[in-house]
Amino acid sequence: MPVVPKWFGQICLLDNGRENEKIVLIEELSELIKEITKNIRDKGSKERVTEELGDVYICMKTCQMLFDIEDDDIQNSINQKIGRYLSKRASGDTK
């Protein structure tokens, strides 16, 4: 997974403020959704999706700091979700 330095997230929070960073995250997620939607319609590009993913990664790190969430907590959540998916897949239910 790409690494966003913790110091950069701290700068974003200092420059923009906590509430504005939440808005920035929502905006960046929206832009990623828009680019993926364009891709579905064959009007987007891998480069634009990649650019928006970069923005979202940065915002995710800032959001992690905003809510005081540790890397281990995120990894535990990912592991649980993977486990649930694999259990469903093993039983033939991938919906």
CSV table of N, CA and C in Angstrom, one decimal:
chain,number,residue,atom,x,y,z
A,1,MET,N,0.9,-1.2,0.0
A,1,MET,CA,0.0,0.0,0.0
A,1,MET,C,0.9,1.2,0.0
A,2,PRO,N,0.5,2.2,-0.8
A,2,PRO,CA,1.3,3.5,-0.8
A,2,PRO,C,1.4,4.1,0.6
A,3,VAL,N,2.5,4.7,0.9
A,3,VAL,CA,2.7,5.3,2.2
A,3,VAL,C,2.6,6.8,2.1
A,4,VAL,N,1.7,7.4,3.0
A,4,VAL,CA,1.7,8.9,3.1
A,4,VAL,C,2.3,9.2,4.4
A,5,PRO,N,3.3,10.0,4.4
A,5,PRO,CA,4.0,10.4,5.6
A,5,PRO,C,3.1,11.1,6.6
A,6,LYS,N,3.2,10.7,7.9
A,6,LYS,CA,2.4,11.2,8.9
A,6,LYS,C,2.5,12.7,9.0
A,7,TRP,N,3.7,13.3,8.8
A,7,TRP,CA,3.9,14.7,8.8
A,7,TRP,C,3.1,15.5,7.8
A,8,PHE,N,2.8,14.8,6.7
A,8,PHE,CA,2.0,15.5,5.6
A,8,PHE,C,0.6,15.6,6.1
A,9,GLY,N,0.1,14.6,6.7
A,9,GLY,CA,-1.3,14.6,7.3
A,9,GLY,C,-1.4,15.7,8.3
A,10,GLN,N,-0.4,15.8,9.2
A,10,GLN,CA,-0.4,16.9,10.2
A,10,GLN,C,-0.4,18.3,9.6
A,11,ILE,N,0.4,18.4,8.5
A,11,ILE,CA,0.4,19.7,7.8
A,11,ILE,C,-1.0,20.1,7.3
A,12,CYS,N,-1.6,19.1,6.6
A,12,CYS,CA,-3.0,19.3,6.1
A,12,CYS,C,-4.0,19.7,7.2
A,13,LEU,N,-3.9,19.0,8.3
A,13,LEU,CA,-4.8,19.3,9.4
A,13,LEU,C,-4.5,20.8,10.0
A,14,LEU,N,-3.3,21.1,10.1
A,14,LEU,CA,-2.9,22.5,10.5
A,14,LEU,C,-3.4,23.5,9.6
A,15,ASP,N,-3.1,23.3,8.3
A,15,ASP,CA,-3.5,24.3,7.3
A,15,ASP,C,-5.0,24.4,7.1
A,16,ASN,N,-5.7,23.3,7.1
A,16,ASN,CA,-7.1,23.3,6.7
A,16,ASN,C,-8.1,23.2,7.8
A,17,GLY,N,-7.6,22.8,9.0
A,17,GLY,CA,-8.6,22.6,10.1
A,17,GLY,C,-9.3,21.2,10.0
A,18,ARG,N,-9.7,20.8,11.1
A,18,ARG,CA,-10.3,19.4,11.2
A,18,ARG,C,-11.6,19.3,10.4
A,19,GLU,N,-12.5,20.2,10.6
A,19,GLU,CA,-13.8,20.1,9.8
A,19,GLU,C,-13.6,20.2,8.3
A,20,ASN,N,-12.7,21.1,7.9
A,20,ASN,CA,-12.5,21.3,6.5
A,20,ASN,C,-11.8,20.0,5.9
A,21,GLU,N,-11.0,19.4,6.7
A,21,GLU,CA,-10.4,18.1,6.2
A,21,GLU,C,-11.4,17.0,5.9
A,22,LYS,N,-12.5,17.0,6.7
A,22,LYS,CA,-13.6,16.1,6.5
A,22,LYS,C,-14.2,16.4,5.2
A,23,ILE,N,-14.4,17.6,4.9
A,23,ILE,CA,-15.1,18.0,3.6
A,23,ILE,C,-14.2,17.7,2.5
A,24,VAL,N,-12.9,17.9,2.6
A,24,VAL,CA,-11.9,17.6,1.6
A,24,VAL,C,-12.0,16.1,1.3
A,25,LEU,N,-12.0,15.3,2.3
A,25,LEU,CA,-12.1,13.8,2.1
A,25,LEU,C,-13.3,13.5,1.3
A,26,ILE,N,-14.5,14.0,1.7
A,26,ILE,CA,-15.7,13.7,0.9
A,26,ILE,C,-15.6,14.2,-0.5
A,27,GLU,N,-15.0,15.3,-0.8
A,27,GLU,CA,-14.8,15.8,-2.1
A,27,GLU,C,-13.9,14.9,-2.9
A,28,GLU,N,-12.8,14.5,-2.3
A,28,GLU,CA,-11.9,13.6,-3.0
A,28,GLU,C,-12.5,12.2,-3.3
A,29,LEU,N,-13.2,11.7,-2.4
A,29,LEU,CA,-13.9,10.4,-2.6
A,29,LEU,C,-14.9,10.6,-3.8
A,30,SER,N,-15.6,11.7,-3.8
A,30,SER,CA,-16.6,12.0,-4.9
A,30,SER,C,-15.9,12.1,-6.2
A,31,GLU,N,-14.7,12.7,-6.3
A,31,GLU,CA,-13.9,12.8,-7.5
A,31,GLU,C,-13.5,11.4,-8.0
A,32,LEU,N,-13.1,10.5,-7.1
A,32,LEU,CA,-12.7,9.2,-7.4
A,32,LEU,C,-13.9,8.4,-8.0
A,33,ILE,N,-15.1,8.6,-7.3
A,33,ILE,CA,-16.3,7.9,-7.8
A,33,ILE,C,-16.6,8.4,-9.2
A,34,LYS,N,-16.5,9.7,-9.5
A,34,LYS,CA,-16.7,10.3,-10.8
A,34,LYS,C,-15.8,9.7,-11.9
A,35,GLU,N,-14.5,9.5,-11.5
A,35,GLU,CA,-13.6,9.0,-12.5
A,35,GLU,C,-13.9,7.5,-12.8
A,36,ILE,N,-14.2,6.8,-11.8
A,36,ILE,CA,-14.6,5.3,-11.9
A,36,ILE,C,-15.8,5.2,-12.8
A,37,THR,N,-16.8,6.1,-12.6
A,37,THR,CA,-18.0,6.1,-13.4
A,37,THR,C,-17.7,6.4,-14.8
A,38,LYS,N,-16.8,7.3,-15.1
A,38,LYS,CA,-16.4,7.6,-16.5
A,38,LYS,C,-15.7,6.4,-17.1
A,39,ASN,N,-14.9,5.7,-16.3
A,39,ASN,CA,-14.3,4.5,-16.8
A,39,ASN,C,-15.3,3.4,-17.2
A,40,ILE,N,-16.3,3.3,-16.4
A,40,ILE,CA,-17.4,2.3,-16.7
A,40,ILE,C,-18.0,2.6,-18.1
A,41,ARG,N,-18.1,3.9,-18.4
A,41,ARG,CA,-18.7,4.4,-19.6
A,41,ARG,C,-17.7,4.5,-20.7
A,42,ASP,N,-16.5,4.0,-20.5
A,42,ASP,CA,-15.4,4.1,-21.5
A,42,ASP,C,-15.0,5.5,-21.8
A,43,LYS,N,-15.1,6.4,-20.9
A,43,LYS,CA,-14.8,7.8,-21.1
A,43,LYS,C,-13.7,8.3,-20.2
A,44,GLY,N,-13.2,7.4,-19.3
A,44,GLY,CA,-12.2,7.8,-18.3
A,44,GLY,C,-10.9,7.3,-18.7
A,45,SER,N,-9.9,7.5,-17.8
A,45,SER,CA,-8.6,7.0,-18.1
A,45,SER,C,-8.0,6.5,-16.8
A,46,LYS,N,-7.0,5.6,-17.0
A,46,LYS,CA,-6.3,5.0,-15.9
A,46,LYS,C,-5.6,6.1,-15.1
A,47,GLU,N,-5.0,7.0,-15.9
A,47,GLU,CA,-4.2,8.1,-15.3
A,47,GLU,C,-5.1,8.9,-14.3
A,48,ARG,N,-6.3,9.3,-14.7
A,48,ARG,CA,-7.2,10.1,-13.9
A,48,ARG,C,-7.6,9.3,-12.6
A,49,VAL,N,-7.9,8.0,-12.8
A,49,VAL,CA,-8.3,7.2,-11.6
A,49,VAL,C,-7.1,7.1,-10.7
A,50,THR,N,-5.9,6.9,-11.2
A,50,THR,CA,-4.7,6.9,-10.4
A,50,THR,C,-4.5,8.2,-9.7
A,51,GLU,N,-4.6,9.3,-10.3
A,51,GLU,CA,-4.5,10.6,-9.7
A,51,GLU,C,-5.5,10.8,-8.5
A,52,GLU,N,-6.7,10.4,-8.8
A,52,GLU,CA,-7.7,10.5,-7.7
A,52,GLU,C,-7.5,9.6,-6.6
A,53,LEU,N,-7.0,8.4,-6.9
A,53,LEU,CA,-6.6,7.4,-5.8
A,53,LEU,C,-5.5,8.0,-5.0
A,54,GLY,N,-4.5,8.7,-5.6
A,54,GLY,CA,-3.5,9.4,-4.8
A,54,GLY,C,-4.1,10.4,-3.9
A,55,ASP,N,-5.0,11.2,-4.3
A,55,ASP,CA,-5.7,12.2,-3.5
A,55,ASP,C,-6.4,11.5,-2.3
A,56,VAL,N,-7.1,10.4,-2.6
A,56,VAL,CA,-7.8,9.7,-1.6
A,56,VAL,C,-6.9,9.1,-0.6
A,57,TYR,N,-5.8,8.5,-1.0
A,57,TYR,CA,-4.8,8.0,0.0
A,57,TYR,C,-4.3,9.1,0.9
A,58,ILE,N,-4.0,10.2,0.4
A,58,ILE,CA,-3.6,11.3,1.3
A,58,ILE,C,-4.7,11.7,2.3
A,59,CYS,N,-5.9,11.8,1.8
A,59,CYS,CA,-7.0,12.2,2.6
A,59,CYS,C,-7.3,11.1,3.7
A,60,MET,N,-7.1,9.8,3.3
A,60,MET,CA,-7.4,8.7,4.2
A,60,MET,C,-6.4,8.8,5.4
A,61,LYS,N,-5.2,9.1,5.1
A,61,LYS,CA,-4.2,9.2,6.2
A,61,LYS,C,-4.5,10.4,7.1
A,62,THR,N,-5.0,11.5,6.5
A,62,THR,CA,-5.4,12.6,7.3
A,62,THR,C,-6.6,12.3,8.1
A,63,CYS,N,-7.5,11.6,7.5
A,63,CYS,CA,-8.7,11.1,8.3
A,63,CYS,C,-8.4,10.2,9.4
A,64,GLN,N,-7.4,9.3,9.2
A,64,GLN,CA,-7.0,8.4,10.2
A,64,GLN,C,-6.5,9.2,11.4
A,65,MET,N,-5.7,10.2,11.1
A,65,MET,CA,-5.2,11.1,12.2
A,65,MET,C,-6.3,11.9,12.9
A,66,LEU,N,-7.3,12.3,12.1
A,66,LEU,CA,-8.4,13.1,12.6
A,66,LEU,C,-9.2,12.3,13.6
A,67,PHE,N,-9.4,11.1,13.4
A,67,PHE,CA,-10.2,10.2,14.3
A,67,PHE,C,-9.3,9.4,15.2
A,68,ASP,N,-8.0,9.6,15.2
A,68,ASP,CA,-7.1,9.0,16.1
A,68,ASP,C,-7.2,7.4,16.0
A,69,ILE,N,-7.0,7.0,14.7
A,69,ILE,CA,-7.1,5.5,14.4
A,69,ILE,C,-5.7,5.0,14.1
A,70,GLU,N,-5.4,4.0,14.8
A,70,GLU,CA,-4.0,3.4,14.6
A,70,GLU,C,-4.0,2.4,13.4
A,71,ASP,N,-2.8,2.3,12.8
A,71,ASP,CA,-2.7,1.4,11.7
A,71,ASP,C,-3.1,0.0,12.0
A,72,ASP,N,-2.8,-0.5,13.2
A,72,ASP,CA,-3.2,-1.8,13.6
A,72,ASP,C,-4.7,-2.0,13.7
A,73,ASP,N,-5.4,-1.0,14.1
A,73,ASP,CA,-6.9,-1.0,14.1
A,73,ASP,C,-7.5,-1.2,12.7
A,74,ILE,N,-6.9,-0.5,11.8
A,74,ILE,CA,-7.3,-0.6,10.4
A,74,ILE,C,-7.0,-2.0,9.8
A,75,GLN,N,-5.8,-2.5,10.1
A,75,GLN,CA,-5.4,-3.8,9.7
A,75,GLN,C,-6.3,-4.9,10.3
A,76,ASN,N,-6.7,-4.7,11.6
A,76,ASN,CA,-7.6,-5.7,12.2
A,76,ASN,C,-9.0,-5.7,11.5
A,77,SER,N,-9.4,-4.5,11.1
A,77,SER,CA,-10.7,-4.4,10.4
A,77,SER,C,-10.6,-5.0,9.0
A,78,ILE,N,-9.5,-4.8,8.3
A,78,ILE,CA,-9.3,-5.4,7.0
A,78,ILE,C,-9.3,-6.9,7.2
A,79,ASN,N,-8.6,-7.4,8.1
A,79,ASN,CA,-8.5,-8.9,8.3
A,79,ASN,C,-9.9,-9.5,8.6
A,80,GLN,N,-10.7,-8.8,9.4
A,80,GLN,CA,-12.0,-9.3,9.7
A,80,GLN,C,-12.9,-9.4,8.4
A,81,LYS,N,-12.8,-8.3,7.6
A,81,LYS,CA,-13.6,-8.2,6.4
A,81,LYS,C,-13.1,-9.3,5.4
A,82,ILE,N,-11.8,-9.5,5.3
A,82,ILE,CA,-11.3,-10.6,4.4
A,82,ILE,C,-11.8,-12.0,4.9
A,83,GLY,N,-11.7,-12.2,6.2
A,83,GLY,CA,-12.2,-13.4,6.8
A,83,GLY,C,-13.7,-13.7,6.5
A,84,ARG,N,-14.5,-12.6,6.7
A,84,ARG,CA,-16.0,-12.8,6.4
A,84,ARG,C,-16.2,-13.1,4.9
A,85,TYR,N,-15.5,-12.4,4.1
A,85,TYR,CA,-15.7,-12.6,2.6
A,85,TYR,C,-15.3,-14.1,2.3
A,86,LEU,N,-14.1,-14.5,2.8
A,86,LEU,CA,-13.7,-15.9,2.5
A,86,LEU,C,-14.6,-16.9,3.0
A,87,SER,N,-15.2,-16.7,4.2
A,87,SER,CA,-16.2,-17.6,4.7
A,87,SER,C,-17.4,-17.7,3.8
A,88,LYS,N,-17.9,-16.5,3.4
A,88,LYS,CA,-19.1,-16.5,2.5
A,88,LYS,C,-18.7,-17.1,1.1
A,89,ARG,N,-17.5,-16.9,0.7
A,89,ARG,CA,-17.1,-17.5,-0.6
A,89,ARG,C,-17.1,-19.0,-0.5
A,90,ALA,N,-16.6,-19.5,0.6
A,90,ALA,CA,-16.5,-20.9,0.8
A,90,ALA,C,-17.9,-21.6,0.8
A,91,SER,N,-18.9,-20.8,1.3
A,91,SER,CA,-20.2,-21.3,1.4
A,91,SER,C,-21.0,-21.1,0.1
A,92,GLY,N,-20.3,-20.4,-0.9
A,92,GLY,CA,-21.0,-20.1,-2.2
A,92,GLY,C,-21.8,-18.8,-2.2
A,93,ASP,N,-21.7,-18.0,-1.2
A,93,ASP,CA,-22.4,-16.8,-1.1
A,93,ASP,C,-21.4,-15.6,-1.2
A,94,THR,N,-21.3,-15.0,-2.4
A,94,THR,CA,-20.3,-13.9,-2.6
A,94,THR,C,-21.1,-12.6,-2.8
A,95,LYS,N,-22.3,-12.5,-2.4
A,95,LYS,CA,-23.1,-11.3,-2.6
A,95,LYS,C,-22.9,-10.4,-1.4
